[in-house]
């Protein structure tokens, strides 16, 4: 199938790009065909975000978004920021101690899954073809090395590699330009960064793992519009970075979660268990008691910022949104920046397509547009965040971020780099303090399998495993004695297990449980685990995350 533009991923970046291309095509009188492929069973099925949305990009894309019915219904009314001292105490920080960009006046508590569903409706109304359930499995190239498009994965292949009765070959989607908007640690984006050396001269990308639940709580415990953020316990006990959030949305619901930086060093640390512990803190549990947990999910977050941002253009296409890493870590927000990156991509694409046969292979004009935009300024002024937090720790690092943002406006006369990859930060288990995690009480805290059940995760069981090992012997020959196989702890879905029976120990991969968070692909200390796309429709089916 031939299109002018193929977009991989129906998230905020991809859908904003699609909408803006069609808007510009109408303004310039061009006929442009746009196709969006999405591996989730429906648009929004794989979207997971906090989320407090800054509406700046939305207002640029659709100035009358309120009249159009965009699902931004709960405006932030109050900000609270806590430093958790222990499992029983916390200090509420006064507003003047919070970095200016972290404040949320004028922002909205949203379900980004629902926002993306709305954006998809607008895209289709503008003439975009949106295909959910089709996983982009391979990048296609012209003979001269330009990106030609993508191929979707074959359906109906058994675990042994044979064609089942349901076999259906993948499709090739060819385009003049292909935009990759897969989100954090995109399977194809990762390959493109390596192939075209897009990260040359950049800091390695840094990541976090975000775990989230939605609860319905008693009305007298609900404060619609309240936003709570916090640092410190329990992550501080293992020397890990990150923080927690709790947002009071509409309909007596709260969105709560924990983000653990993936540069942590303690091999015994489990982000999932840390999240369950945090829910028992008095400042959290007071909202949850008597409530009902509705859903659960997890997703890695690209948070290296400006210093880790790869070159986003290459022959035949662009990397946009979190596939490149446009999240603003100081604001703890990446949706408005992803949308803006997609809109800038649309401008570059439409301008190039107007040149017909003379259209350039490289959309270098994207970089020019990026540098002249508020997106570049926003990311540049927060460029030192990761360096401060990773090098100086939570207390001193937070103080340095405050000085940088509140006194210097992000314009300190130096750039602090962080050149150590997250996977290389882990220490051998024998050198780390063990952590005794309490058993779940099944009221506030829960186990992983019951949590995964709430994510509606499903994969066709008889298909090739999409969690591949470069060397199948490594988990037991190297990682297990040294790191006590950390995959069984950092995975938020119980995918990885060490099974011991009368035949000895074996490494088991329960791919059916995978919520597509990508943490294993990022954090595995031997970089042996490679996440590839499963069949379309597989993975979580988040209703409103």
Short mmCIF file of N, CA, C and O in Angstrom, two decimals, residues 68 72 93 156 178 228 281 303 307 322 326 329 383 398 433-434 437 459 461 499 507 532:
data_model
loop_
_atom_site.label_atom_id
_atom_site.label_comp_id
_atom_site.label_asym_id
_atom_site.label_seq_id
_atom_site.Cartn_x
_atom_site.Cartn_y
_atom_site.Cartn_z
N UNK A 68 -14.97 21.64 20.87
CA UNK A 68 -14.95 20.40 20.10
C UNK A 68 -15.12 19.17 20.99
O UNK A 68 -15.25 18.06 20.49
N UNK A 72 -10.60 17.06 28.23
CA UNK A 72 -9.83 17.74 29.27
C UNK A 72 -10.86 18.35 30.20
O UNK A 72 -11.29 19.49 30.02
N UNK A 93 6.13 20.31 51.34
CA UNK A 93 7.02 21.38 50.95
C UNK A 93 6.22 22.61 50.53
O UNK A 93 5.24 22.49 49.79
N UNK A 156 -0.66 -15.35 12.78
CA UNK A 156 -0.96 -16.76 12.65
C UNK A 156 0.25 -17.65 12.46
O UNK A 156 0.17 -18.66 11.75
N UNK A 178 8.27 8.44 6.50
CA UNK A 178 7.74 7.61 7.58
C UNK A 178 8.10 8.25 8.92
O UNK A 178 9.29 8.54 9.16
N UNK A 228 -0.95 15.66 43.69
CA UNK A 228 0.04 15.37 44.73
C UNK A 228 1.27 14.74 44.07
O UNK A 228 1.14 13.78 43.32
N UNK A 281 1.69 4.51 52.77
CA UNK A 281 2.10 5.71 53.51
C UNK A 281 0.84 6.46 53.96
O UNK A 281 -0.14 6.55 53.21
N UNK A 303 13.52 9.76 29.76
CA UNK A 303 13.67 10.96 30.57
C UNK A 303 15.08 11.53 30.58
O UNK A 303 15.46 12.29 31.46
N UNK A 307 20.05 16.50 26.61
CA UNK A 307 21.40 15.97 26.38
C UNK A 307 21.39 14.59 25.75
O UNK A 307 22.41 14.16 25.18
N UNK A 322 8.27 10.50 22.32
CA UNK A 322 9.10 9.72 23.23
C UNK A 322 9.93 8.67 22.53
O UNK A 322 10.82 8.08 23.14
N UNK A 326 11.42 13.39 24.02
CA UNK A 326 11.13 14.81 24.19
C UNK A 326 10.47 15.16 25.52
O UNK A 326 10.00 16.29 25.69
N UNK A 329 11.59 16.49 32.05
CA UNK A 329 11.65 15.81 33.34
C UNK A 329 11.35 16.74 34.51
O UNK A 329 10.85 16.29 35.54
N UNK A 383 17.94 20.91 30.68
CA UNK A 383 18.94 19.92 30.23
C UNK A 383 19.77 19.33 31.37
O UNK A 383 20.30 18.23 31.25
N UNK A 398 17.97 17.83 44.05
CA UNK A 398 16.75 18.64 44.02
C UNK A 398 17.06 20.10 44.30
O UNK A 398 16.47 21.00 43.68
N UNK A 433 22.30 -3.99 49.63
CA UNK A 433 21.46 -4.25 50.78
C UNK A 433 20.19 -4.96 50.33
O UNK A 433 19.51 -4.54 49.40
N UNK A 434 19.88 -6.09 50.97
CA UNK A 434 18.65 -6.80 50.63
C UNK A 434 17.44 -6.03 51.14
O UNK A 434 17.54 -5.25 52.10
N UNK A 437 10.44 -7.11 51.35
CA UNK A 437 9.15 -6.53 50.99
C UNK A 437 8.01 -7.26 51.70
O UNK A 437 7.98 -8.50 51.72
N UNK A 459 -2.10 -12.16 24.94
CA UNK A 459 -1.38 -12.47 23.71
C UNK A 459 -1.83 -13.84 23.22
O UNK A 459 -2.14 -14.72 24.04
N UNK A 461 -1.32 -17.30 22.59
CA UNK A 461 -0.30 -18.10 23.27
C UNK A 461 0.63 -18.82 22.28
O UNK A 461 1.84 -18.89 22.50
N UNK A 499 12.91 -20.86 37.71
CA UNK A 499 12.19 -22.04 38.17
C UNK A 499 13.22 -23.10 38.58
O UNK A 499 14.17 -23.39 37.83
N UNK A 507 15.46 -20.60 33.35
CA UNK A 507 14.95 -19.24 33.19
C UNK A 507 13.67 -19.33 32.37
O UNK A 507 13.68 -19.80 31.24
N UNK A 532 10.81 -7.49 20.86
CA UNK A 532 10.37 -7.32 19.48
C UNK A 532 8.84 -7.36 19.47
O UNK A 532 8.21 -7.75 20.45
#
